[in-house]
PDB file of C-alpha atoms in Angstrom:
ATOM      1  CA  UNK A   1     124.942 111.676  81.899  1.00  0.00           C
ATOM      2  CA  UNK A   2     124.795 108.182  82.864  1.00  0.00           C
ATOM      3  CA  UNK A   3     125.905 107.558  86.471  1.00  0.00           C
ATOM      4  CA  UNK A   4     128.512 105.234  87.219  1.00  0.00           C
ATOM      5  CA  UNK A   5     127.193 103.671  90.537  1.00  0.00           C
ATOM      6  CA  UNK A   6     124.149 101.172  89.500  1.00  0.00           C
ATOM      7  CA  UNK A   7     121.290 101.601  92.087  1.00  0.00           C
ATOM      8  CA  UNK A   8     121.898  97.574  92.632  1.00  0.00           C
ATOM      9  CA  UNK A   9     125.667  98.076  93.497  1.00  0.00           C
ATOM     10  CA  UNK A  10     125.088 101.268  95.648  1.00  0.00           C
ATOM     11  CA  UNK A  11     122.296  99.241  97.725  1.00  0.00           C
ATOM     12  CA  UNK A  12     125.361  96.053  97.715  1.00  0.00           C
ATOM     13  CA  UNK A  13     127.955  98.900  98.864  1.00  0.00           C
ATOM     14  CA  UNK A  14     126.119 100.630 101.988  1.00  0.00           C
ATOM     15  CA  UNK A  15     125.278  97.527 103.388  1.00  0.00           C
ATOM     16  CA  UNK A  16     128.962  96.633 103.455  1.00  0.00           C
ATOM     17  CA  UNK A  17     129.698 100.014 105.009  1.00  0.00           C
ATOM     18  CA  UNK A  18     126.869  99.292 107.529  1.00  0.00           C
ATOM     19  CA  UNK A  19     128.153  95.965 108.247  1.00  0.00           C
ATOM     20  CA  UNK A  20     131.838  97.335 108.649  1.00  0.00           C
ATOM     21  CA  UNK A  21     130.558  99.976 110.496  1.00  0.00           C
ATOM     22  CA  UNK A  22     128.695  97.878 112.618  1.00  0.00           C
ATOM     23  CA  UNK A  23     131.668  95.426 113.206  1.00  0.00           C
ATOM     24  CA  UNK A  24     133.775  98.657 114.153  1.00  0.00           C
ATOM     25  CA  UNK A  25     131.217  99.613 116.917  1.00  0.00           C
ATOM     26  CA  UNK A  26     130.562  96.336 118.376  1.00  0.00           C
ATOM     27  CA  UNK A  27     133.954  95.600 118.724  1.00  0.00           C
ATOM     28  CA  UNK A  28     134.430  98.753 121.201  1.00  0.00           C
ATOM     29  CA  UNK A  29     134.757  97.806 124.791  1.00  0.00           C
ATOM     30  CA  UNK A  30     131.829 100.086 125.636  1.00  0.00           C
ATOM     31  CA  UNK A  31     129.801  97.636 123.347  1.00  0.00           C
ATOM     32  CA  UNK A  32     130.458  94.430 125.633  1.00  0.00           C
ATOM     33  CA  UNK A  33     128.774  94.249 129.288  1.00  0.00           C
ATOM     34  CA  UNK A  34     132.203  93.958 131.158  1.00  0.00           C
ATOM     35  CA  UNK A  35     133.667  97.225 129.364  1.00  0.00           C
ATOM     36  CA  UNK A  36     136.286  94.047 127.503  1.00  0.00           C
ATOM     37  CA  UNK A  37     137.265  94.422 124.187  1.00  0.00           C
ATOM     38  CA  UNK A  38     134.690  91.971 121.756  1.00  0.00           C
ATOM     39  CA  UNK A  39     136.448  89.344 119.359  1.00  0.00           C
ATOM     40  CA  UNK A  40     135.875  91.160 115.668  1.00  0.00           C
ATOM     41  CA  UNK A  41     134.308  87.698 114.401  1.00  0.00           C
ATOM     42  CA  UNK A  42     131.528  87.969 116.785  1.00  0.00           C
ATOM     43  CA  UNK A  43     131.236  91.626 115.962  1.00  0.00           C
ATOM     44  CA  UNK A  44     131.740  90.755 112.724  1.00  0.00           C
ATOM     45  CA  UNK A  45     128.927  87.818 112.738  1.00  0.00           C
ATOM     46  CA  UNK A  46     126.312  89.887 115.013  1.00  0.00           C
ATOM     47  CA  UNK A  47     127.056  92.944 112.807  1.00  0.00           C
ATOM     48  CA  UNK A  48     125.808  91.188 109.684  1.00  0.00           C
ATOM     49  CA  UNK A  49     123.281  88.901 111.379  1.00  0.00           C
ATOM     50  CA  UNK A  50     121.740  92.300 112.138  1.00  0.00           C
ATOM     51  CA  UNK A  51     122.134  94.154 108.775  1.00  0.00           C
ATOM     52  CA  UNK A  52     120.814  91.230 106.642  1.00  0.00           C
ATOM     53  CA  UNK A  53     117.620  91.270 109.320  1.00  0.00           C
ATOM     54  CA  UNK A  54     118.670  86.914 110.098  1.00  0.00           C
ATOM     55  CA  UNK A  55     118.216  87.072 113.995  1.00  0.00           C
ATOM     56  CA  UNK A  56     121.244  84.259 114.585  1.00  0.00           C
ATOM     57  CA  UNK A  57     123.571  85.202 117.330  1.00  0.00           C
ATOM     58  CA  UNK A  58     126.477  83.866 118.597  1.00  0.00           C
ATOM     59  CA  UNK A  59     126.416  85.404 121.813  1.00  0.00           C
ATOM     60  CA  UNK A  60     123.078  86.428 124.347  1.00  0.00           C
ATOM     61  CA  UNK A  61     122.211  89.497 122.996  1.00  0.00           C
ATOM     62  CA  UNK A  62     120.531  90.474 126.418  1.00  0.00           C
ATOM     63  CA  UNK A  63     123.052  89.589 128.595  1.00  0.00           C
ATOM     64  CA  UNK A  64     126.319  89.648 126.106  1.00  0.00           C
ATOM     65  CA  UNK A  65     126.097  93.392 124.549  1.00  0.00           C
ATOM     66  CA  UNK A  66     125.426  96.516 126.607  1.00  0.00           C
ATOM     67  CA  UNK A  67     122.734  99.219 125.973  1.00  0.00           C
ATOM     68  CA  UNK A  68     125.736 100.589 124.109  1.00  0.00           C
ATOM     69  CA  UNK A  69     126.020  97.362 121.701  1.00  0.00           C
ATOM     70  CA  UNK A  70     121.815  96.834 122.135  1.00  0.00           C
ATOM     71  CA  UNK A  71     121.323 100.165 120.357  1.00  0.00           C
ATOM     72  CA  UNK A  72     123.947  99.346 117.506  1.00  0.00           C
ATOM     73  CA  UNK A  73     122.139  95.904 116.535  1.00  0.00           C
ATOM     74  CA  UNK A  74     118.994  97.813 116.054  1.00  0.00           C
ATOM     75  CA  UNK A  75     119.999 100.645 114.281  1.00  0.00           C
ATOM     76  CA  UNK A  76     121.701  97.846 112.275  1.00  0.00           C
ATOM     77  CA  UNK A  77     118.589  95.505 111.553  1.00  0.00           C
ATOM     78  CA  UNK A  78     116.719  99.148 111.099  1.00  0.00           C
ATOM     79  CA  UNK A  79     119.185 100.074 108.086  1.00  0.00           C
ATOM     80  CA  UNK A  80     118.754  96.216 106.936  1.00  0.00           C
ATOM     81  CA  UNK A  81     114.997  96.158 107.020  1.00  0.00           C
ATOM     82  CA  UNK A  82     115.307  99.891 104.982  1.00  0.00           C
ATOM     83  CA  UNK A  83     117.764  98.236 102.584  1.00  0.00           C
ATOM     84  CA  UNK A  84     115.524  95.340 102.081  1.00  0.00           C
ATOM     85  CA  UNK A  85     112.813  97.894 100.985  1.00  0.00           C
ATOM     86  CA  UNK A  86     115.071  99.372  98.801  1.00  0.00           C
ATOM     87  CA  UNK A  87     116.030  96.566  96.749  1.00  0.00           C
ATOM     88  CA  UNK A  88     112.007  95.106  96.972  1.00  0.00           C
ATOM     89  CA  UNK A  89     111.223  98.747  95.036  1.00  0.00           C
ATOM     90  CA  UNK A  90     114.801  98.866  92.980  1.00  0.00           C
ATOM     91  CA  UNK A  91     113.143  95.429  91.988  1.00  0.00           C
ATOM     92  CA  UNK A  92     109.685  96.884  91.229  1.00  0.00           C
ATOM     93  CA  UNK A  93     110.739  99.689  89.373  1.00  0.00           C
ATOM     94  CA  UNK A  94     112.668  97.881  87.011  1.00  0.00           C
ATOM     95  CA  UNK A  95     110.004  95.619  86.166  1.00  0.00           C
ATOM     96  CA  UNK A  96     107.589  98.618  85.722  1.00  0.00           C
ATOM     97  CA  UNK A  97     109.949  99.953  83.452  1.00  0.00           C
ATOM     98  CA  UNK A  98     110.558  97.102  81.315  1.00  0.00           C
ATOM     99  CA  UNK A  99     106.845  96.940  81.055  1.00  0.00           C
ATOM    100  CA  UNK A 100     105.830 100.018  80.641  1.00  0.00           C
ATOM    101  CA  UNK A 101     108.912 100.159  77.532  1.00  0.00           C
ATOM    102  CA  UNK A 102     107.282  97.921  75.845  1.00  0.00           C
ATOM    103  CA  UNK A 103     104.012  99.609  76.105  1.00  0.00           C
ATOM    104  CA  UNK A 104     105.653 102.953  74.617  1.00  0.00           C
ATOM    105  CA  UNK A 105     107.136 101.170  71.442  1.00  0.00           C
ATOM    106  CA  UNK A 106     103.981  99.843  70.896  1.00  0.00           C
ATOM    107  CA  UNK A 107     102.299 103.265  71.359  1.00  0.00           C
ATOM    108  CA  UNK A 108      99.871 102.474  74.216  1.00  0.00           C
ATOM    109  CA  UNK A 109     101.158 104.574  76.960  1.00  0.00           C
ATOM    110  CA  UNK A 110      99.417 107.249  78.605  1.00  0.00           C
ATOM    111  CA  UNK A 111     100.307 111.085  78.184  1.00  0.00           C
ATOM    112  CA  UNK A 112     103.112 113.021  80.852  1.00  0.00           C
ATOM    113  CA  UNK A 113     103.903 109.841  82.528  1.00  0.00           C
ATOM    114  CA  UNK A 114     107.757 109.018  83.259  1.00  0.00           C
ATOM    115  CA  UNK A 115     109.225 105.571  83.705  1.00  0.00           C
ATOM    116  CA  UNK A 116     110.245 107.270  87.142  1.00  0.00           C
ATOM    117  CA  UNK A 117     106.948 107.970  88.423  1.00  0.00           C
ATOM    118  CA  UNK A 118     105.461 105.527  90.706  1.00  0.00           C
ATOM    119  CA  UNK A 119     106.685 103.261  93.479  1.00  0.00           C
ATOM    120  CA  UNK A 120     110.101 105.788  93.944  1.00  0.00           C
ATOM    121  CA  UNK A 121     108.629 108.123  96.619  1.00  0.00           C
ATOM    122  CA  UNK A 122     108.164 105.010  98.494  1.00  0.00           C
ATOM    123  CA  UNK A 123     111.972 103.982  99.128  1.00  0.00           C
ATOM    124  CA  UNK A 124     112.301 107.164 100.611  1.00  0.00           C
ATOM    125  CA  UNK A 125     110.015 107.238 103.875  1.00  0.00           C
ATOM    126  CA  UNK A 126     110.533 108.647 106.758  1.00  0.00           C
ATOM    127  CA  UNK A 127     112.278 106.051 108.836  1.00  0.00           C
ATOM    128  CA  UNK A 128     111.333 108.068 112.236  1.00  0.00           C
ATOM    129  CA  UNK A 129     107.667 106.528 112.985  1.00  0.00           C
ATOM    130  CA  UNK A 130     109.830 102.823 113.212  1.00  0.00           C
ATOM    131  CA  UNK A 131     112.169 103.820 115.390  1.00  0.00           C
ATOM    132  CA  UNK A 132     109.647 105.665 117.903  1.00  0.00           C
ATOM    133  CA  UNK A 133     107.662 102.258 117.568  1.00  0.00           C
ATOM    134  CA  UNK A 134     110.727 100.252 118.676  1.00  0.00           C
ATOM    135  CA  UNK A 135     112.072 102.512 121.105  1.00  0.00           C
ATOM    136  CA  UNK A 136     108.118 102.145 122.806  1.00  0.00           C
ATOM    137  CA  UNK A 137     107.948  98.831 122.562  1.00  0.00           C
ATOM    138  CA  UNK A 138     111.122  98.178 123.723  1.00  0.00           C
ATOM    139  CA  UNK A 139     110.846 100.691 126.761  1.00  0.00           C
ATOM    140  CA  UNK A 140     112.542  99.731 130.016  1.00  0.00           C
ATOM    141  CA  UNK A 141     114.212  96.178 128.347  1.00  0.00           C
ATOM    142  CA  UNK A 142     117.702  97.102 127.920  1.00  0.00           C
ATOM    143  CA  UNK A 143     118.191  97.953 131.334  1.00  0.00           C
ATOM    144  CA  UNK A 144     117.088  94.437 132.525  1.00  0.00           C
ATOM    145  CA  UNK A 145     117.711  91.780 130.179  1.00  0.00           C
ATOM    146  CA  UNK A 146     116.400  88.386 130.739  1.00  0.00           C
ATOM    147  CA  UNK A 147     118.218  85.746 129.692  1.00  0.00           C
ATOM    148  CA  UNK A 148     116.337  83.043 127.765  1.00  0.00           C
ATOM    149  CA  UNK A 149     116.521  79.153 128.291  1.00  0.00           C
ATOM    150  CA  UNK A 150     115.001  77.455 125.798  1.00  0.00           C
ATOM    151  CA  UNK A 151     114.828  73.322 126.457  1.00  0.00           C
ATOM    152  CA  UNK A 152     115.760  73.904 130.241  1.00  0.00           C
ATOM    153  CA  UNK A 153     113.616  71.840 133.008  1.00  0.00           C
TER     154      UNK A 153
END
């Protein structure tokens, strides 16, 4: 039976919910330095700044959000960098299989090989070596954030 959700639409959809999710968390008072509640359009903005992996901010991120909010945006650009992966196989799998289709009408495929096997195992990795990466290389920063001034004398 065919399935009703395209794999292009599903990828669309849980980056919505990520984003909305995202927005919902950020906007928490525990999110914002100063325990205040956050305006939902720069929730909203940092939320999908972070899923679509852009790096544009409205707000300091270091000195803005707390480790609260810090840990959101990168589980956010995390899911967004995964998504991106996604879609870069989704992409490459549909190519293969337009290819290798026309290879079986003309015959010249090889034996026991599916138009699924191939890149798929790939969109499916383990995301825990990343996060162990950032969570090392980002050791001992969210406690003290330095603020950056870029063009200041």
């Amino acid at each position: 039976m065919k399935s009703l959700l395209h794999p292009g639409r599903a990828v669309a959809l849980v980056f919505l919910f990520a984003i909305l999710c995202g927005t919902a968390l950020l906007s928490l008072p525990v999110a914002h330095v100063q325990s205040e509640p956050v305006p939902w359009v720069t929730a909203l903005f940092t939320a999908v700044s972070a899923v679509c992996v852009t790096g544009l901010v409205v707000v300091d991120t270091g000195t803005y959000w707390s480790t609260f909010g810090q840990v959101v945006i990168m589980v956010l650009f995390q899911l967004g960098g995964f998504g991106m992966m996604t879609l870069a196989t989704l992409l490459g799998l549909l190519v293969n299989r337009s290819f290798r289709l026309r290879h079986q009408q003309r015959g010249e495929t090889g034996a026991g090989r599916h138009a699924g096997d191939g890149a798929g195992g790939h969109a499916a990795a383990d995301p825990a070596p990343a996060f162990v990466v950032r969570a090392w290389l980002g050791r001992g920063r969210l406690e003290r954030p330095v603020p950056c001034r870029i063009g200041v004398q």
